[in-house]
Amino acid sequence: MERHFYSVVLGDVPQWLLATPTRESGEAFDEPWMFVDGRVLQDPGPIKTRTSHPGEKRTFVFAGVEETPIGSEAIANVFRTLAPDAVQLLPVSVEGSLERHFVVNATRVVDAIDEARCREVHRYDEDDPAPGYEGEYNWIYGLRIDPSKTDGAQVFRLKKFKVSFIVSGEIKDALEGVGNLGVSFERVTGPSEGPK
């Protein structure tokens, strides 16, 4: 039986918006995108974030333009239980909230994009103003991955398209069990949806 995987995306629901995490002092990290880069991080020390736009508190959100995944204790427990070797859970204090929150840093990168089944792909090229990204994907519409290339992973980023935060069906179900999410799930396995 084929396993299904889902891209986790910002949910279209009323919610608070959290700013890009910083050091406890408020100083920005040298690499603010490091929490979405698919690598194990050295201990960054105490992390904090603030509410950039007030709204309904959610258990799992993406913060800042980098879309850093931040979850409640219950969300962290899902990843702790189902993907302990594929994530770093870094405590982050959310200004104005007494509850515990964690940056969910997916540390595994998988080369599983099924380009032939994606609806539309756009690559960076040598003429793009983004040096260092040549050959990577700028954007993909109708993303599809090959589940046979996921090597048992439950949560990961995609090689050459790390902006995607991918979870297994098991993790999706467990996250939905927590509820009150600020994210939604788009299936990235199975037949492509819509015209290519």
XYZ file of C-alpha atoms in Angstrom, residues 8 12 16 22 31 39 43 55 68 80-82 91-92 95-96 109 111 113 130 132 146 150 167 190 196:
26
model
C 2.159 21.586 5.352
C -6.599 29.956 5.567
C -2.186 35.244 15.104
C 15.302 36.000 17.176
C 20.834 33.075 9.177
C 19.890 20.614 8.889
C 22.293 25.078 20.120
C -5.432 37.057 16.201
C 9.503 28.854 10.615
C 8.720 13.655 19.564
C 6.703 10.458 19.347
C 6.482 9.840 15.590
C 12.096 25.953 22.886
C 10.894 29.411 21.848
C 5.789 37.248 23.763
C 2.553 37.523 25.731
C 16.334 16.323 3.480
C 15.478 13.845 -2.849
C 10.438 15.333 -6.127
C 19.736 34.517 -6.647
C 23.884 29.842 -5.295
C 7.742 9.742 -5.157
C 11.316 8.749 1.151
C 4.833 15.072 6.691
C -0.958 10.087 -5.929
C -0.538 20.231 -16.320
